C-alpha positions as YAML, in Angstrom:
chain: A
units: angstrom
residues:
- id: 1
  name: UNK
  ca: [0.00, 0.00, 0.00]
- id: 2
  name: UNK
  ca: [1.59, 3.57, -0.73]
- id: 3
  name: UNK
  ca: [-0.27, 4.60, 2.53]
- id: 4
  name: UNK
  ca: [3.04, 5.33, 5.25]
- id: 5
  name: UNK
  ca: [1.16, 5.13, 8.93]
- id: 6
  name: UNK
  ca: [3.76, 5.75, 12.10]
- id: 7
  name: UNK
  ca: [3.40, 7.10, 15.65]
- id: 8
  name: UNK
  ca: [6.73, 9.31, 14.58]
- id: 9
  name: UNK
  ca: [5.92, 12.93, 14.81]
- id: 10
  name: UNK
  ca: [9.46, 13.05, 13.68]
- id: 11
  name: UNK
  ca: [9.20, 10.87, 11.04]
- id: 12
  name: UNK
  ca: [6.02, 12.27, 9.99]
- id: 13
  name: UNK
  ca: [7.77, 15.85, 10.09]
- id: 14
  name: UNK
  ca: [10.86, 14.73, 7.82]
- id: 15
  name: UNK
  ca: [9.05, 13.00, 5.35]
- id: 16
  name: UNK
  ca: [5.48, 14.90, 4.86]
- id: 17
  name: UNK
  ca: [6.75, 17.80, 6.20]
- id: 18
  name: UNK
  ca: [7.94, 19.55, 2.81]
- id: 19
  name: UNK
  ca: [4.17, 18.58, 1.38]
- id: 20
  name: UNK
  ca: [2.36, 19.78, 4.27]
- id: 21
  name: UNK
  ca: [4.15, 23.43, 3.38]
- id: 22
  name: UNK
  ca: [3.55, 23.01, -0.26]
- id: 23
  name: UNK
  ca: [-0.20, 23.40, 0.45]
- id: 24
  name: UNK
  ca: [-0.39, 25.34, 3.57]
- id: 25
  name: UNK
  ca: [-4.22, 26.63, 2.57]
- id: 26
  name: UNK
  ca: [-5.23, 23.09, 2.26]
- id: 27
  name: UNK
  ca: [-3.25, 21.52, 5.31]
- id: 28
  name: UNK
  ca: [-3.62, 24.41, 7.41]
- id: 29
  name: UNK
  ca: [-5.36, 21.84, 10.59]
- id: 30
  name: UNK
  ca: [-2.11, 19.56, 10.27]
- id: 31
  name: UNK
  ca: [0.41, 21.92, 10.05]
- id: 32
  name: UNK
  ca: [-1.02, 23.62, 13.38]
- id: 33
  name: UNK
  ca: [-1.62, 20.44, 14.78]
- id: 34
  name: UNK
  ca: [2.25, 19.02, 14.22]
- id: 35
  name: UNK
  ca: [3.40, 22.68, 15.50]
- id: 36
  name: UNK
  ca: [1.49, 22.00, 18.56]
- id: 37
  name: UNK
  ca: [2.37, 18.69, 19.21]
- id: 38
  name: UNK
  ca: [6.35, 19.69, 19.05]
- id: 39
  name: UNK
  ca: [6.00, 22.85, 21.34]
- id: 40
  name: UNK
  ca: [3.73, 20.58, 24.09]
- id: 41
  name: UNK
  ca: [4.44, 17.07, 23.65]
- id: 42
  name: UNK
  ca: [2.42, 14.57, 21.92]
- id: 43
  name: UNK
  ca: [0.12, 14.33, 24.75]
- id: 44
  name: UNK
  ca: [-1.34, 17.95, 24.27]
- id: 45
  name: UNK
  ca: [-4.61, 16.71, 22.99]
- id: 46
  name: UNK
  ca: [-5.24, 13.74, 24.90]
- id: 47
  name: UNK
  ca: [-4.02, 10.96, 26.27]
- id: 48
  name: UNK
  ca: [-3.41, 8.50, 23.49]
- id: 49
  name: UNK
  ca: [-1.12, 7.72, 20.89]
- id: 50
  name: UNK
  ca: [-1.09, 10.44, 18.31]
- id: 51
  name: UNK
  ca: [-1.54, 8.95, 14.49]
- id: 52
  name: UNK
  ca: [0.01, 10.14, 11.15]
- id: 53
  name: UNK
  ca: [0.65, 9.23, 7.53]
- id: 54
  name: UNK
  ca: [1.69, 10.06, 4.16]
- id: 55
  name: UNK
  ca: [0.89, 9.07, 0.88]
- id: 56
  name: UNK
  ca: [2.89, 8.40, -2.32]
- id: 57
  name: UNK
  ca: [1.20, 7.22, -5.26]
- id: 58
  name: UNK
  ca: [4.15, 5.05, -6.99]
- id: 59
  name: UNK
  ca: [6.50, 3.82, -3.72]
- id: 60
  name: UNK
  ca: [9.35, 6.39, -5.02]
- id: 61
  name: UNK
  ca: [7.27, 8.93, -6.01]
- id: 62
  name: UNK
  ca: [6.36, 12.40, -3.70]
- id: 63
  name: UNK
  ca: [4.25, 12.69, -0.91]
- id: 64
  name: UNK
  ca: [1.07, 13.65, -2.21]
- id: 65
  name: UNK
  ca: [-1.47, 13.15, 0.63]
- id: 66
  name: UNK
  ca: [-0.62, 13.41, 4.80]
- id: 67
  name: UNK
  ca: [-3.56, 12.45, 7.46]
- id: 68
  name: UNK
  ca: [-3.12, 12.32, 11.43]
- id: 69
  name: UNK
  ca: [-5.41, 11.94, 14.64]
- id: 70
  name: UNK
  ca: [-4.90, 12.80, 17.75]
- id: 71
  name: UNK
  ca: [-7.25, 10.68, 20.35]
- id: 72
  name: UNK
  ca: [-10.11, 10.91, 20.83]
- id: 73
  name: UNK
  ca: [-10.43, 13.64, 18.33]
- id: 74
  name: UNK
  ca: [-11.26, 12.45, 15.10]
- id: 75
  name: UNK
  ca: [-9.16, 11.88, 12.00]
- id: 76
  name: UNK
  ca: [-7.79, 14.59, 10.15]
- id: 77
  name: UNK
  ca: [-7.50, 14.58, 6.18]
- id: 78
  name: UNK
  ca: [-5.13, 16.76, 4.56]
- id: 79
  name: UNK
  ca: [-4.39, 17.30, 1.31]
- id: 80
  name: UNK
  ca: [-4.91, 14.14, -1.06]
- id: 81
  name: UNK
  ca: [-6.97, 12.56, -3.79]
- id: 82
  name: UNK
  ca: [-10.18, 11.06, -3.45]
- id: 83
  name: UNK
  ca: [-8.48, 7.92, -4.24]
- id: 84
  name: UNK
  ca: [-6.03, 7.64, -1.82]
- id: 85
  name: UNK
  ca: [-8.49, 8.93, 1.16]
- id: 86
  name: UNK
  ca: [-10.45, 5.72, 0.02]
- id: 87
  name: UNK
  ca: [-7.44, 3.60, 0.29]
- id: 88
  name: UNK
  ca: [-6.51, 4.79, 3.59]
- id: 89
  name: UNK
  ca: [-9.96, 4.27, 5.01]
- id: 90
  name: UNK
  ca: [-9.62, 0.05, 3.91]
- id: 91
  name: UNK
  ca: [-6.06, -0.06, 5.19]
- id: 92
  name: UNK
  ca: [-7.43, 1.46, 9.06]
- id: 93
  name: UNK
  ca: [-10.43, -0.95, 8.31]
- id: 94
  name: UNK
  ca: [-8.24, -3.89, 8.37]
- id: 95
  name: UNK
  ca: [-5.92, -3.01, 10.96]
- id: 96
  name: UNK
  ca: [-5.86, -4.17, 14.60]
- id: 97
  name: UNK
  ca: [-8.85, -2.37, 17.05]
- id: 98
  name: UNK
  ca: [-5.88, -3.05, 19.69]
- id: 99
  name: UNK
  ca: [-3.59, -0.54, 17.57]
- id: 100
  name: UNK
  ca: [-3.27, 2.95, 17.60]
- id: 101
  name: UNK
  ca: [-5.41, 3.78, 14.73]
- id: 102
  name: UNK
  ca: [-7.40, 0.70, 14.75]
- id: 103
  name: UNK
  ca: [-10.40, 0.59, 12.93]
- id: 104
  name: UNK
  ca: [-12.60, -0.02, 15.89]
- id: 105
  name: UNK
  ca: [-11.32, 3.17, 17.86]
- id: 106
  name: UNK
  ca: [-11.88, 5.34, 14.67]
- id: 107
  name: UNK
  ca: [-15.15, 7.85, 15.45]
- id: 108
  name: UNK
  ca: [-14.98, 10.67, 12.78]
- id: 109
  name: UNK
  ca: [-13.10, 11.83, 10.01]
- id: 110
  name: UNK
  ca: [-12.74, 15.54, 8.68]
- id: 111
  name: UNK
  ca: [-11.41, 17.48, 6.05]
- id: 112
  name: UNK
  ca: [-12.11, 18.53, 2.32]
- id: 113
  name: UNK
  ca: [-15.36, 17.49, 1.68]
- id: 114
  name: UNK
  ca: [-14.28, 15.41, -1.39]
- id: 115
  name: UNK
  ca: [-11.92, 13.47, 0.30]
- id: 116
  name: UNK
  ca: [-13.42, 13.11, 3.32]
- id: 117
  name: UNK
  ca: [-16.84, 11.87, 2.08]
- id: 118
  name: UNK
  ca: [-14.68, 9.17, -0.23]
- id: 119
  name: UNK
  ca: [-13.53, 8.30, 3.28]
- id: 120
  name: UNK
  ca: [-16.42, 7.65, 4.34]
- id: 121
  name: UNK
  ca: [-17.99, 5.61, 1.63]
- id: 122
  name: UNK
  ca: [-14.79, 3.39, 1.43]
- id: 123
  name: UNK
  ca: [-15.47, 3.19, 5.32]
- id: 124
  name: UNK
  ca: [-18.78, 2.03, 4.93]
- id: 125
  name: UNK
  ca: [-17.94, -0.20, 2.49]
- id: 126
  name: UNK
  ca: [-15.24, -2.27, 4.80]
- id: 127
  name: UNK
  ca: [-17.19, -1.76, 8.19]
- id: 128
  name: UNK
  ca: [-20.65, -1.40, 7.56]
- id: 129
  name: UNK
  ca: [-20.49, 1.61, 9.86]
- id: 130
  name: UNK
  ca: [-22.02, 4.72, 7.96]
- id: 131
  name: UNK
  ca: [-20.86, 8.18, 8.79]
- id: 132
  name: UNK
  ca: [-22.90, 10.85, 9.78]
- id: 133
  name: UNK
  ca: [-22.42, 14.40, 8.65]
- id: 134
  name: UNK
  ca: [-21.58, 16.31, 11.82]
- id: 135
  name: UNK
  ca: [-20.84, 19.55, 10.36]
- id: 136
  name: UNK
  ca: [-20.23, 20.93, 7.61]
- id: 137
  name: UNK
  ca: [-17.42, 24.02, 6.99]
- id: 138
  name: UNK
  ca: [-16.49, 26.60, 4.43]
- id: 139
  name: UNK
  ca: [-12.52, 27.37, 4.79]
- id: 140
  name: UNK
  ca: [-11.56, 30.77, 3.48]
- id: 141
  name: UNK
  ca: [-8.14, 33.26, 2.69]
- id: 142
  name: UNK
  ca: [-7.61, 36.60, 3.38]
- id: 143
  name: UNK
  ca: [-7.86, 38.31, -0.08]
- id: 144
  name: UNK
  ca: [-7.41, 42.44, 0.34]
- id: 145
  name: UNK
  ca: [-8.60, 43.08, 4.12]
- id: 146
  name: UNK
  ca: [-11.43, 45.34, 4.44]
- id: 147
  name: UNK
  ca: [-12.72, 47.31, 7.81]
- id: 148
  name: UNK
  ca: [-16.10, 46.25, 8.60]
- id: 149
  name: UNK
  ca: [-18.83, 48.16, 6.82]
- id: 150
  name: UNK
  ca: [-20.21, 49.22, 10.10]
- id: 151
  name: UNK
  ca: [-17.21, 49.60, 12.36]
- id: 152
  name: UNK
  ca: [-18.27, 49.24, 16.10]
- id: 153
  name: UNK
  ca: [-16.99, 51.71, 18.58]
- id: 154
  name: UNK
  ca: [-14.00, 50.76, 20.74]
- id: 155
  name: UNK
  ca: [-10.90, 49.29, 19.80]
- id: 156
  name: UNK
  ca: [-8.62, 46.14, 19.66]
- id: 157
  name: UNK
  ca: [-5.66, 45.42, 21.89]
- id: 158
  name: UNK
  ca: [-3.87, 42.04, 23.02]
- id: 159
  name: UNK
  ca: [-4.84, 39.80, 25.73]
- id: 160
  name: UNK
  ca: [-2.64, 39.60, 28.33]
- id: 161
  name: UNK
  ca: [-2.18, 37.90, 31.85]
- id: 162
  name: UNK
  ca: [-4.91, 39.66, 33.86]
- id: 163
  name: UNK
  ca: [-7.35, 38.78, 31.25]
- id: 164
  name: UNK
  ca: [-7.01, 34.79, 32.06]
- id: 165
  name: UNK
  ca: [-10.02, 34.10, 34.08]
- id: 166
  name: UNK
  ca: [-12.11, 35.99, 31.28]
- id: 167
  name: UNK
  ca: [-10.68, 34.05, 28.50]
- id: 168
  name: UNK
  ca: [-11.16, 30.90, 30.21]
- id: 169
  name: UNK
  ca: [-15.07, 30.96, 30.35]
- id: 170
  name: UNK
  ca: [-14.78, 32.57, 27.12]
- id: 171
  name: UNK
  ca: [-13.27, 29.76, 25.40]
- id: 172
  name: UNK
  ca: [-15.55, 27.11, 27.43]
- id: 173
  name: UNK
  ca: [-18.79, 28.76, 26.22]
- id: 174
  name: UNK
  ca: [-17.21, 29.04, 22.92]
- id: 175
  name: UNK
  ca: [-16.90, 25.00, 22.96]
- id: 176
  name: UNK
  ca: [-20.28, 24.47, 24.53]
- id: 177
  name: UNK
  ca: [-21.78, 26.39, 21.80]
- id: 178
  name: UNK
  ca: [-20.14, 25.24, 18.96]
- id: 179
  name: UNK
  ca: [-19.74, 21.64, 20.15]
- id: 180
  name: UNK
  ca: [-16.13, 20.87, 20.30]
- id: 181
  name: UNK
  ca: [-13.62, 19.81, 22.97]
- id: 182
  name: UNK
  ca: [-10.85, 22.00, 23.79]
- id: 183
  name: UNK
  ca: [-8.80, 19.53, 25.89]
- id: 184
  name: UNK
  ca: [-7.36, 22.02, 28.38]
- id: 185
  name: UNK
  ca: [-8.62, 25.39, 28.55]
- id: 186
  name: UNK
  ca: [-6.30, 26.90, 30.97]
- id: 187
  name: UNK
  ca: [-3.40, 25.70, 28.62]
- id: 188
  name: UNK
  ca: [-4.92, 27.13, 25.52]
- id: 189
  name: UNK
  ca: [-5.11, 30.49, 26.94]
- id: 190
  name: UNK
  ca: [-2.16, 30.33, 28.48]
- id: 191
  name: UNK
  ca: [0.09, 29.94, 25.80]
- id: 192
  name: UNK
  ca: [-2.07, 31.76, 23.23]
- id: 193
  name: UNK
  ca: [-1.87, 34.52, 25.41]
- id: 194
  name: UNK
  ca: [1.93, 34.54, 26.15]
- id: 195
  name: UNK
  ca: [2.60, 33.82, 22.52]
- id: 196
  name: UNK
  ca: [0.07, 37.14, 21.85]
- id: 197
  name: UNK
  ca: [-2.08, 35.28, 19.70]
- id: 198
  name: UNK
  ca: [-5.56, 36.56, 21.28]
- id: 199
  name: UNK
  ca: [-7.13, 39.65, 20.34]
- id: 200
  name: UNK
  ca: [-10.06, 41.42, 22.42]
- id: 201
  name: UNK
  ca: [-11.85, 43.94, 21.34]
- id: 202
  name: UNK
  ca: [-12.58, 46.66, 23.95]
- id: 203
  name: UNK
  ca: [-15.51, 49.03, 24.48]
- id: 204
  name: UNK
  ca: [-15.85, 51.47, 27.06]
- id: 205
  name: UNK
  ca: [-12.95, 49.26, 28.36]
- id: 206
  name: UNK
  ca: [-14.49, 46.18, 28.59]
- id: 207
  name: UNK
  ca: [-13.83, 43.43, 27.01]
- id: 208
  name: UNK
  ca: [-16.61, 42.29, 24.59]
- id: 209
  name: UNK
  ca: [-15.40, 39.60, 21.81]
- id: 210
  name: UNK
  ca: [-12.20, 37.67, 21.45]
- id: 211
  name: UNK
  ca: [-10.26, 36.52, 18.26]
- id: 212
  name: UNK
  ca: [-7.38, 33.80, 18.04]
- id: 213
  name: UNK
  ca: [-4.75, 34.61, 15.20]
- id: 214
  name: UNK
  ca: [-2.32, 31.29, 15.33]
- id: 215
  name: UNK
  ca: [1.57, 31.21, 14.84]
- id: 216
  name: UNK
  ca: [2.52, 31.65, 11.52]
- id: 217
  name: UNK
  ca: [3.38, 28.34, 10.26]
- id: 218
  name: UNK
  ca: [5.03, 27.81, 6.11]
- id: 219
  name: UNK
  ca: [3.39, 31.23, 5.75]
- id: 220
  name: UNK
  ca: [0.18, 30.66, 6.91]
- id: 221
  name: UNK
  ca: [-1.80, 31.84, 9.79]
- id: 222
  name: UNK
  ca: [-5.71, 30.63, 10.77]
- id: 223
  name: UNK
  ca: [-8.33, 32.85, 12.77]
- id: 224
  name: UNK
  ca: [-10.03, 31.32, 15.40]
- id: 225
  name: UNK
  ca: [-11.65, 30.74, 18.11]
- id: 226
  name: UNK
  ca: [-13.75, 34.09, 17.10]
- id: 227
  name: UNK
  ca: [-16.43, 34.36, 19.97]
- id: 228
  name: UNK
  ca: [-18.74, 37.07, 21.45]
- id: 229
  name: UNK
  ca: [-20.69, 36.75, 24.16]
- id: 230
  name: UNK
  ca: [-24.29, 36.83, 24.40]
- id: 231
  name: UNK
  ca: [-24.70, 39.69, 26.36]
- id: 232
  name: UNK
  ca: [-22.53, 41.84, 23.54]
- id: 233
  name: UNK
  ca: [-23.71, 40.52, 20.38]
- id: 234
  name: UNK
  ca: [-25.40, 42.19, 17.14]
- id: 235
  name: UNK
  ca: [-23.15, 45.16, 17.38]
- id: 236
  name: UNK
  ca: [-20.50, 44.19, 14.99]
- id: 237
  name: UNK
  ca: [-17.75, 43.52, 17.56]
- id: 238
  name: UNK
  ca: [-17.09, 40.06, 16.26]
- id: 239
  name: UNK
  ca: [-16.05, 41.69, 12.32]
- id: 240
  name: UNK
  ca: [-14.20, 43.72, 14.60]
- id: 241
  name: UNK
  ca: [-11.74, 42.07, 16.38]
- id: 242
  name: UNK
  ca: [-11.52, 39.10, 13.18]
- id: 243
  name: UNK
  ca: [-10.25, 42.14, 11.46]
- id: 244
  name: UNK
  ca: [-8.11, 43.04, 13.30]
- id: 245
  name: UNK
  ca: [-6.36, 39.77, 14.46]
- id: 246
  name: UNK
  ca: [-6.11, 39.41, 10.53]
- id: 247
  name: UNK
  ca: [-4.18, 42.36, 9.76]
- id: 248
  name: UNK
  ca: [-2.05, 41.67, 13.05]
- id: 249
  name: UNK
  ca: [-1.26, 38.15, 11.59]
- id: 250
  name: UNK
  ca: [-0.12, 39.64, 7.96]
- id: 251
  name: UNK
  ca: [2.21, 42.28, 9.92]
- id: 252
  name: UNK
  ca: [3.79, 39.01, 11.48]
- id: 253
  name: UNK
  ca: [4.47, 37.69, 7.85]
- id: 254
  name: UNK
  ca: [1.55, 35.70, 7.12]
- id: 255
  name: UNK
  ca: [1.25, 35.44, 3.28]
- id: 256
  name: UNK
  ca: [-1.89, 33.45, 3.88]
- id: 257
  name: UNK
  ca: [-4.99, 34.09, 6.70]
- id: 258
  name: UNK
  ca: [-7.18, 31.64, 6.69]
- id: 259
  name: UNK
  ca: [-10.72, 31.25, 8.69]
- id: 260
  name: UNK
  ca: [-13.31, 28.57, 9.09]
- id: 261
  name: UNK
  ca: [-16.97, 28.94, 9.21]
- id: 262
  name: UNK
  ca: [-19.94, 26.70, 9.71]
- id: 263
  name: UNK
  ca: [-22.08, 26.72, 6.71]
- id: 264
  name: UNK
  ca: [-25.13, 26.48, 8.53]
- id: 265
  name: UNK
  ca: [-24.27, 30.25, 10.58]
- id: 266
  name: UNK
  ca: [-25.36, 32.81, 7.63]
- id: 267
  name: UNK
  ca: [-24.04, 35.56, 9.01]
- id: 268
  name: UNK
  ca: [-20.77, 34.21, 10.16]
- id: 269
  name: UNK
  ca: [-20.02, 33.49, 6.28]
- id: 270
  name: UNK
  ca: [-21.46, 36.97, 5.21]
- id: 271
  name: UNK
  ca: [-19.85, 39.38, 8.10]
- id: 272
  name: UNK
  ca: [-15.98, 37.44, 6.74]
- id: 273
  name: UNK
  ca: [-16.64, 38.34, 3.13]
- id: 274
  name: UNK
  ca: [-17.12, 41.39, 4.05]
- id: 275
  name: UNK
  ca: [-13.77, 42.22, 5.12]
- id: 276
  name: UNK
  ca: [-11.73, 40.69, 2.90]
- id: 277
  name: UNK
  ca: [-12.12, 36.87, 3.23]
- id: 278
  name: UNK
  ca: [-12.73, 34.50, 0.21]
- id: 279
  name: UNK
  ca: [-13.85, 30.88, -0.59]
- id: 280
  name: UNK
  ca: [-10.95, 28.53, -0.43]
- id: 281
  name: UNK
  ca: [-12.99, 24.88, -0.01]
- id: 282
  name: UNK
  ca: [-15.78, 23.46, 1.52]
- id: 283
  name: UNK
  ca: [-14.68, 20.69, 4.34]
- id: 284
  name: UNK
  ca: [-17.20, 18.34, 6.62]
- id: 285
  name: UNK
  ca: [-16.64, 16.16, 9.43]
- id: 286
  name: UNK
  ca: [-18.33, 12.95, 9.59]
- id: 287
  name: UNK
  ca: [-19.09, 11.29, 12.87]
- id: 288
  name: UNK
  ca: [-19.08, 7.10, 12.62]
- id: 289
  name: UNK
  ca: [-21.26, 5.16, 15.21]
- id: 290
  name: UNK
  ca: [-22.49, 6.57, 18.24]
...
């Protein structure tokens, strides 16, 4: 099979590495991921054995496809054919449930819609188990960055220390509302915050919506978490502070800002357009059993 699978963040580095920055747009989850991982350890996102792979289509030929998981999150596609993401889903189909990326512990799989739902069938196919659309996602790039057509009053500024407790339930409801599972909270902010990564925007001093700007990684750099809270919503402070943790990752030499939204928030996808951001691909996660 010209599917590579190791536990090797190292190895996964050496040899997908070069692909993985290639295509930073399109691999923008792993290449955070794998950042995130070296920094922390590979037990940043949980407690088991983190997963990767690489894909060649002739056994001498170039990478052309990387994946990796991180339990009990679900796989992550990057990059690749609809092909290979179809071979990849029969060779974890017949692998050991005891192993780290056993069929039997598999739960989800996300990325590029057209990969991932090839996944998925090829899944079905060799397990019987169906996946479930869980969400589906439109990624976008930064094309010429625009101020919000209604600007809201106040201002942007970084996070720092004494805004910790704030970010914290921030970030939780942010989770709880969007359904995901941010392993350690405290953590997160932490280092976002010391790396000065979180953006708040400010009015009448008081913090009223938060943006995430990550490290600039092969040239690329992804907004997110965005989040307002209730209390302060509907009066624009979310374009806001997106905007301006956007510009603030092109002055640290991102050539591309990307963003995700979920396609079923309309105003998420129409507030982003309107400063700058443009259609890369749509992506979906699929959820298997359960």
């Amino acid at each position: 099979m010209p599917w590579t699978i190791s536990s090797s963040l190292d190895d996964f580095r050496a040899r997908a590495g070069g692909f993985l920055a290639a295509h930073p747009a399109a691999n923008t989850v792993l290449l955070t991921i794998t950042d995130r991982l070296a920094a922390r350890g590979p037990h940043y996102y949980g407690d088991g054995v983190p997963v990767f792979g690489w894909w060649r289509a002739e056994p001498d030929g170039p990478v052309a496809g990387a994946f990796l998981r991180t339990p009990p999150f679900a796989l992550r596609l990057g990059l690749m054919p609809e092909s290979a993401a179809a071979e990849l889903a029969t060779e974890l189909a017949t692998r050991s449930a005891a192993g780290p990326a056993g069929g039997a512990a598999l739960t989800g799989a996300a990325g590029g819609a057209a990969a991932t739902l090839a996944f998925g069938a090829a899944w079905a196919a060799a397990t019987g188990t169906k996946g479930a659309v869980r969400t589906n996602e439109r990624l976008y790039r930064l094309g010429e960055p625009a101020d919000p057509p209604r600007p809201p009053s106040g201002r942007s500024r970084l996070a720092g220390a004494a805004d910790r407790e704030l970010l914290i339930r921030w970030l939780t409801e942010f989770a709880e509302a969007v359904d995901i599972r941010i392993p350690d909270v405290a953590t997160v902010v932490d280092d976002r915050t010391a790396a000065g990564q979180l953006h708040l925007w400010e009015d009448g001093g008081r913090p009223v919506a938060v943006a995430g700007a990550s490290a600039v990684i092969a040239g690329m750099s992804r907004i997110g978490p965005v989040y307002t809270p209730a209390d302060a919503r509907g009066r624009g402070y979310a374009s806001g502070v997106t905007a301006a943790a956007s510009v603030a990752a092109l002055d640290r030499g991102a050539g591309e800002v990307l963003l995700y939204t979920d396609l079923a928030n309309p105003t998420s996808n129409s507030i982003y357009q309107q400063i700058g951001y443009r259609p890369v691909e749509d992506c979906v996660e699929l959820a298997f059993g359960g």
